[in-house]
Amino acid sequence: LMLMQTEGKKILLLPAWPKDWACTFKLHAPFRTAVSGTVAEGKITSLTVDPSERRKDVMIAGGQPLP
């Protein structure tokens, strides 16, 4: 829940992620969706959403644009 939260079709990334933590992740979301990427210095530096049509439903907390 620190890295990803979902509500309906919306996917919110980094809602409670500490800025000094880094990671590489692959998480499963509703509607047969997989979200994977890398977090460094409090920002998502790479992001893949499968299926790609679901990318429009992804938001990053704090208003960071999608990479």
PDB file of N, CA and C in Angstrom:
ATOM      1  N   LEU A   1       0.812  -1.200   0.000  1.00  0.00           N
ATOM      2  CA  LEU A   1       0.000   0.000   0.000  1.00  0.00           C
ATOM      3  C   LEU A   1       0.853   1.261   0.000  1.00  0.00           C
ATOM      4  N   MET A   2       2.098   1.133   0.401  1.00  0.00           N
ATOM      5  CA  MET A   2       2.979   2.297   0.362  1.00  0.00           C
ATOM      6  C   MET A   2       3.396   2.627  -1.069  1.00  0.00           C
ATOM      7  N   LEU A   3       3.471   1.599  -1.901  1.00  0.00           N
ATOM      8  CA  LEU A   3       3.951   1.766  -3.270  1.00  0.00           C
ATOM      9  C   LEU A   3       2.810   1.934  -4.270  1.00  0.00           C
ATOM     10  N   MET A   4       1.709   1.193  -4.074  1.00  0.00           N
ATOM     11  CA  MET A   4       0.597   1.263  -5.017  1.00  0.00           C
ATOM     12  C   MET A   4      -0.734   1.099  -4.291  1.00  0.00           C
ATOM     13  N   GLN A   5      -1.695   1.942  -4.663  1.00  0.00           N
ATOM     14  CA  GLN A   5      -3.065   1.815  -4.177  1.00  0.00           C
ATOM     15  C   GLN A   5      -3.985   1.874  -5.385  1.00  0.00           C
ATOM     16  N   THR A   6      -5.092   1.141  -5.312  1.00  0.00           N
ATOM     17  CA  THR A   6      -6.050   1.142  -6.408  1.00  0.00           C
ATOM     18  C   THR A   6      -7.440   1.457  -5.891  1.00  0.00           C
ATOM     19  N   GLU A   7      -8.227   2.095  -6.742  1.00  0.00           N
ATOM     20  CA  GLU A   7      -9.633   2.346  -6.449  1.00  0.00           C
ATOM     21  C   GLU A   7     -10.364   2.288  -7.780  1.00  0.00           C
ATOM     22  N   GLY A   8     -11.211   1.282  -7.926  1.00  0.00           N
ATOM     23  CA  GLY A   8     -11.851   1.066  -9.226  1.00  0.00           C
ATOM     24  C   GLY A   8     -10.779   0.789 -10.260  1.00  0.00           C
ATOM     25  N   LYS A   9     -10.776   1.530 -11.352  1.00  0.00           N
ATOM     26  CA  LYS A   9      -9.759   1.346 -12.387  1.00  0.00           C
ATOM     27  C   LYS A   9      -8.526   2.218 -12.170  1.00  0.00           C
ATOM     28  N   LYS A  10      -8.580   3.151 -11.225  1.00  0.00           N
ATOM     29  CA  LYS A  10      -7.455   4.054 -10.992  1.00  0.00           C
ATOM     30  C   LYS A  10      -6.337   3.357 -10.231  1.00  0.00           C
ATOM     31  N   ILE A  11      -5.098   3.668 -10.624  1.00  0.00           N
ATOM     32  CA  ILE A  11      -3.905   3.126  -9.974  1.00  0.00           C
ATOM     33  C   ILE A  11      -3.060   4.319  -9.528  1.00  0.00           C
ATOM     34  N   LEU A  12      -2.798   4.413  -8.221  1.00  0.00           N
ATOM     35  CA  LEU A  12      -1.984   5.490  -7.682  1.00  0.00           C
ATOM     36  C   LEU A  12      -0.659   4.914  -7.210  1.00  0.00           C
ATOM     37  N   LEU A  13       0.439   5.455  -7.729  1.00  0.00           N
ATOM     38  CA  LEU A  13       1.773   5.005  -7.350  1.00  0.00           C
ATOM     39  C   LEU A  13       2.419   5.988  -6.385  1.00  0.00           C
ATOM     40  N   LEU A  14       3.206   5.488  -5.478  1.00  0.00           N
ATOM     41  CA  LEU A  14       3.969   6.236  -4.475  1.00  0.00           C
ATOM     42  C   LEU A  14       3.111   7.061  -3.511  1.00  0.00           C
ATOM     43  N   PRO A  15       1.947   6.554  -3.067  1.00  0.00           N
ATOM     44  CA  PRO A  15       1.128   7.363  -2.169  1.00  0.00           C
ATOM     45  C   PRO A  15       1.757   7.586  -0.795  1.00  0.00           C
ATOM     46  N   ALA A  16       2.603   6.674  -0.341  1.00  0.00           N
ATOM     47  CA  ALA A  16       3.210   6.795   0.986  1.00  0.00           C
ATOM     48  C   ALA A  16       4.647   6.268   0.976  1.00  0.00           C
ATOM     49  N   TRP A  17       5.334   6.423  -0.135  1.00  0.00           N
ATOM     50  CA  TRP A  17       6.686   5.879  -0.292  1.00  0.00           C
ATOM     51  C   TRP A  17       7.712   6.880   0.221  1.00  0.00           C
ATOM     52  N   PRO A  18       8.595   6.493   1.143  1.00  0.00           N
ATOM     53  CA  PRO A  18       9.636   7.401   1.631  1.00  0.00           C
ATOM     54  C   PRO A  18      10.575   7.829   0.488  1.00  0.00           C
ATOM     55  N   LYS A  19      10.885   9.105   0.429  1.00  0.00           N
ATOM     56  CA  LYS A  19      11.689   9.645  -0.668  1.00  0.00           C
ATOM     57  C   LYS A  19      13.104   9.083  -0.718  1.00  0.00           C
ATOM     58  N   ASP A  20      13.623   8.610   0.400  1.00  0.00           N
ATOM     59  CA  ASP A  20      14.994   8.101   0.396  1.00  0.00           C
ATOM     60  C   ASP A  20      15.086   6.592   0.160  1.00  0.00           C
ATOM     61  N   TRP A  21      13.981   5.937  -0.156  1.00  0.00           N
ATOM     62  CA  TRP A  21      13.982   4.512  -0.478  1.00  0.00           C
ATOM     63  C   TRP A  21      13.992   4.326  -1.988  1.00  0.00           C
ATOM     64  N   ALA A  22      14.754   3.362  -2.443  1.00  0.00           N
ATOM     65  CA  ALA A  22      14.798   3.016  -3.863  1.00  0.00           C
ATOM     66  C   ALA A  22      14.354   1.569  -4.024  1.00  0.00           C
ATOM     67  N   CYS A  23      13.777   1.246  -5.188  1.00  0.00           N
ATOM     68  CA  CYS A  23      13.396  -0.141  -5.432  1.00  0.00           C
ATOM     69  C   CYS A  23      13.091  -0.353  -6.912  1.00  0.00           C
ATOM     70  N   THR A  24      13.071  -1.604  -7.279  1.00  0.00           N
ATOM     71  CA  THR A  24      12.562  -2.059  -8.565  1.00  0.00           C
ATOM     72  C   THR A  24      11.368  -2.933  -8.215  1.00  0.00           C
ATOM     73  N   PHE A  25      10.251  -2.767  -8.931  1.00  0.00           N
ATOM     74  CA  PHE A  25       9.034  -3.459  -8.537  1.00  0.00           C
ATOM     75  C   PHE A  25       8.272  -4.011  -9.736  1.00  0.00           C
ATOM     76  N   LYS A  26       7.472  -5.029  -9.463  1.00  0.00           N
ATOM     77  CA  LYS A  26       6.466  -5.541 -10.389  1.00  0.00           C
ATOM     78  C   LYS A  26       5.281  -5.930  -9.523  1.00  0.00           C
ATOM     79  N   LEU A  27       4.164  -5.237  -9.731  1.00  0.00           N
ATOM     80  CA  LEU A  27       2.966  -5.451  -8.919  1.00  0.00           C
ATOM     81  C   LEU A  27       1.772  -5.756  -9.811  1.00  0.00           C
ATOM     82  N   HIS A  28       0.851  -6.521  -9.274  1.00  0.00           N
ATOM     83  CA  HIS A  28      -0.363  -6.858 -10.008  1.00  0.00           C
ATOM     84  C   HIS A  28      -1.510  -5.993  -9.503  1.00  0.00           C
ATOM     85  N   ALA A  29      -2.233  -5.403 -10.438  1.00  0.00           N
ATOM     86  CA  ALA A  29      -3.369  -4.539 -10.138  1.00  0.00           C
ATOM     87  C   ALA A  29      -4.636  -5.191 -10.694  1.00  0.00           C
ATOM     88  N   PRO A  30      -5.805  -4.671 -10.319  1.00  0.00           N
ATOM     89  CA  PRO A  30      -7.053  -5.219 -10.856  1.00  0.00           C
ATOM     90  C   PRO A  30      -7.122  -5.130 -12.381  1.00  0.00           C
ATOM     91  N   PHE A  31      -8.036  -5.881 -12.952  1.00  0.00           N
ATOM     92  CA  PHE A  31      -8.287  -5.922 -14.390  1.00  0.00           C
ATOM     93  C   PHE A  31      -7.087  -6.481 -15.167  1.00  0.00           C
ATOM     94  N   ARG A  32      -6.476  -7.516 -14.591  1.00  0.00           N
ATOM     95  CA  ARG A  32      -5.360  -8.222 -15.248  1.00  0.00           C
ATOM     96  C   ARG A  32      -4.247  -7.272 -15.684  1.00  0.00           C
ATOM     97  N   THR A  33      -3.859  -6.408 -14.777  1.00  0.00           N
ATOM     98  CA  THR A  33      -2.855  -5.392 -15.056  1.00  0.00           C
ATOM     99  C   THR A  33      -1.598  -5.665 -14.238  1.00  0.00           C
ATOM    100  N   ALA A  34      -0.435  -5.507 -14.870  1.00  0.00           N
ATOM    101  CA  ALA A  34       0.855  -5.587 -14.189  1.00  0.00           C
ATOM    102  C   ALA A  34       1.545  -4.237 -14.347  1.00  0.00           C
ATOM    103  N   VAL A  35       2.066  -3.723 -13.241  1.00  0.00           N
ATOM    104  CA  VAL A  35       2.764  -2.447 -13.237  1.00  0.00           C
ATOM    105  C   VAL A  35       4.170  -2.717 -12.728  1.00  0.00           C
ATOM    106  N   SER A  36       5.175  -2.348 -13.511  1.00  0.00           N
ATOM    107  CA  SER A  36       6.554  -2.560 -13.087  1.00  0.00           C
ATOM    108  C   SER A  36       7.372  -1.311 -13.364  1.00  0.00           C
ATOM    109  N   GLY A  37       8.427  -1.136 -12.577  1.00  0.00           N
ATOM    110  CA  GLY A  37       9.260   0.040 -12.769  1.00  0.00           C
ATOM    111  C   GLY A  37      10.338   0.151 -11.724  1.00  0.00           C
ATOM    112  N   THR A  38      10.937   1.345 -11.674  1.00  0.00           N
ATOM    113  CA  THR A  38      12.029   1.632 -10.758  1.00  0.00           C
ATOM    114  C   THR A  38      11.762   2.963 -10.070  1.00  0.00           C
ATOM    115  N   VAL A  39      12.039   2.997  -8.768  1.00  0.00           N
ATOM    116  CA  VAL A  39      11.920   4.228  -7.986  1.00  0.00           C
ATOM    117  C   VAL A  39      13.307   4.590  -7.476  1.00  0.00           C
ATOM    118  N   ALA A  40      13.702   5.847  -7.664  1.00  0.00           N
ATOM    119  CA  ALA A  40      14.977   6.351  -7.147  1.00  0.00           C
ATOM    120  C   ALA A  40      14.783   7.809  -6.734  1.00  0.00           C
ATOM    121  N   GLU A  41      15.296   8.157  -5.562  1.00  0.00           N
ATOM    122  CA  GLU A  41      15.217   9.525  -5.044  1.00  0.00           C
ATOM    123  C   GLU A  41      13.783  10.057  -5.026  1.00  0.00           C
ATOM    124  N   GLY A  42      12.838   9.179  -4.691  1.00  0.00           N
ATOM    125  CA  GLY A  42      11.444   9.585  -4.558  1.00  0.00           C
ATOM    126  C   GLY A  42      10.688   9.756  -5.855  1.00  0.00           C
ATOM    127  N   LYS A  43      11.287   9.359  -6.982  1.00  0.00           N
ATOM    128  CA  LYS A  43      10.633   9.506  -8.281  1.00  0.00           C
ATOM    129  C   LYS A  43      10.673   8.192  -9.047  1.00  0.00           C
ATOM    130  N   ILE A  44       9.655   7.972  -9.852  1.00  0.00           N
ATOM    131  CA  ILE A  44       9.643   6.801 -10.723  1.00  0.00           C
ATOM    132  C   ILE A  44      10.475   7.138 -11.953  1.00  0.00           C
ATOM    133  N   THR A  45      11.536   6.366 -12.159  1.00  0.00           N
ATOM    134  CA  THR A  45      12.443   6.647 -13.276  1.00  0.00           C
ATOM    135  C   THR A  45      12.138   5.790 -14.496  1.00  0.00           C
ATOM    136  N   SER A  46      11.451   4.676 -14.307  1.00  0.00           N
ATOM    137  CA  SER A  46      10.993   3.863 -15.435  1.00  0.00           C
ATOM    138  C   SER A  46       9.672   3.225 -15.041  1.00  0.00           C
ATOM    139  N   LEU A  47       8.806   3.024 -16.035  1.00  0.00           N
ATOM    140  CA  LEU A  47       7.476   2.477 -15.745  1.00  0.00           C
ATOM    141  C   LEU A  47       6.964   1.717 -16.957  1.00  0.00           C
ATOM    142  N   THR A  48       6.455   0.516 -16.715  1.00  0.00           N
ATOM    143  CA  THR A  48       5.815  -0.299 -17.739  1.00  0.00           C
ATOM    144  C   THR A  48       4.463  -0.738 -17.202  1.00  0.00           C
ATOM    145  N   VAL A  49       3.437  -0.570 -18.016  1.00  0.00           N
ATOM    146  CA  VAL A  49       2.082  -0.996 -17.643  1.00  0.00           C
ATOM    147  C   VAL A  49       1.609  -1.978 -18.707  1.00  0.00           C
ATOM    148  N   ASP A  50       1.177  -3.151 -18.262  1.00  0.00           N
ATOM    149  CA  ASP A  50       0.719  -4.183 -19.187  1.00  0.00           C
ATOM    150  C   ASP A  50      -0.668  -4.635 -18.754  1.00  0.00           C
ATOM    151  N   PRO A  51      -1.668  -4.502 -19.574  1.00  0.00           N
ATOM    152  CA  PRO A  51      -1.670  -4.040 -20.957  1.00  0.00           C
ATOM    153  C   PRO A  51      -1.499  -2.514 -21.039  1.00  0.00           C
ATOM    154  N   SER A  52      -0.927  -2.066 -22.114  1.00  0.00           N
ATOM    155  CA  SER A  52      -0.578  -0.653 -22.269  1.00  0.00           C
ATOM    156  C   SER A  52      -1.805   0.262 -22.241  1.00  0.00           C
ATOM    157  N   GLU A  53      -2.992  -0.252 -22.579  1.00  0.00           N
ATOM    158  CA  GLU A  53      -4.205   0.564 -22.547  1.00  0.00           C
ATOM    159  C   GLU A  53      -4.507   1.078 -21.137  1.00  0.00           C
ATOM    160  N   ARG A  54      -4.014   0.386 -20.124  1.00  0.00           N
ATOM    161  CA  ARG A  54      -4.273   0.769 -18.735  1.00  0.00           C
ATOM    162  C   ARG A  54      -3.365   1.902 -18.263  1.00  0.00           C
ATOM    163  N   ARG A  55      -2.375   2.289 -19.046  1.00  0.00           N
ATOM    164  CA  ARG A  55      -1.457   3.356 -18.657  1.00  0.00           C
ATOM    165  C   ARG A  55      -2.212   4.657 -18.364  1.00  0.00           C
ATOM    166  N   LYS A  56      -3.309   4.889 -19.054  1.00  0.00           N
ATOM    167  CA  LYS A  56      -4.105   6.113 -18.850  1.00  0.00           C
ATOM    168  C   LYS A  56      -4.730   6.157 -17.459  1.00  0.00           C
ATOM    169  N   ASP A  57      -4.822   5.020 -16.781  1.00  0.00           N
ATOM    170  CA  ASP A  57      -5.414   4.945 -15.452  1.00  0.00           C
ATOM    171  C   ASP A  57      -4.382   5.123 -14.329  1.00  0.00           C
ATOM    172  N   VAL A  58      -3.104   5.265 -14.684  1.00  0.00           N
ATOM    173  CA  VAL A  58      -2.031   5.359 -13.697  1.00  0.00           C
ATOM    174  C   VAL A  58      -1.732   6.823 -13.377  1.00  0.00           C
ATOM    175  N   MET A  59      -1.606   7.120 -12.093  1.00  0.00           N
ATOM    176  CA  MET A  59      -1.213   8.451 -11.624  1.00  0.00           C
ATOM    177  C   MET A  59      -0.096   8.271 -10.595  1.00  0.00           C
ATOM    178  N   ILE A  60       0.772   9.257 -10.497  1.00  0.00           N
ATOM    179  CA  ILE A  60       1.831   9.237  -9.503  1.00  0.00           C
ATOM    180  C   ILE A  60       1.529  10.311  -8.473  1.00  0.00           C
ATOM    181  N   ALA A  61       1.566   9.933  -7.193  1.00  0.00           N
ATOM    182  CA  ALA A  61       1.285  10.884  -6.112  1.00  0.00           C
ATOM    183  C   ALA A  61       2.258  12.050  -6.189  1.00  0.00           C
ATOM    184  N   GLY A  62       1.782  13.221  -5.854  1.00  0.00           N
ATOM    185  CA  GLY A  62       2.620  14.402  -5.881  1.00  0.00           C
ATOM    186  C   GLY A  62       2.659  15.084  -7.235  1.00  0.00           C
ATOM    187  N   GLY A  63       1.908  14.545  -8.199  1.00  0.00           N
ATOM    188  CA  GLY A  63       1.821  15.189  -9.509  1.00  0.00           C
ATOM    189  C   GLY A  63       2.975  14.928 -10.451  1.00  0.00           C
ATOM    190  N   GLN A  64       3.860  13.980 -10.119  1.00  0.00           N
ATOM    191  CA  GLN A  64       4.963  13.662 -11.026  1.00  0.00           C
ATOM    192  C   GLN A  64       4.398  13.123 -12.328  1.00  0.00           C
ATOM    193  N   PRO A  65       4.894  13.596 -13.478  1.00  0.00           N
ATOM    194  CA  PRO A  65       4.423  13.051 -14.749  1.00  0.00           C
ATOM    195  C   PRO A  65       4.911  11.622 -14.945  1.00  0.00           C
ATOM    196  N   LEU A  66       4.196  10.853 -15.740  1.00  0.00           N
ATOM    197  CA  LEU A  66       4.614   9.478 -16.033  1.00  0.00           C
ATOM    198  C   LEU A  66       5.881   9.507 -16.880  1.00  0.00           C
ATOM    199  N   PRO A  67       6.830   8.650 -16.564  1.00  0.00           N
ATOM    200  CA  PRO A  67       8.062   8.597 -17.385  1.00  0.00           C
ATOM    201  C   PRO A  67       7.806   7.955 -18.733  1.00  0.00           C
TER     202      PRO A  67
END
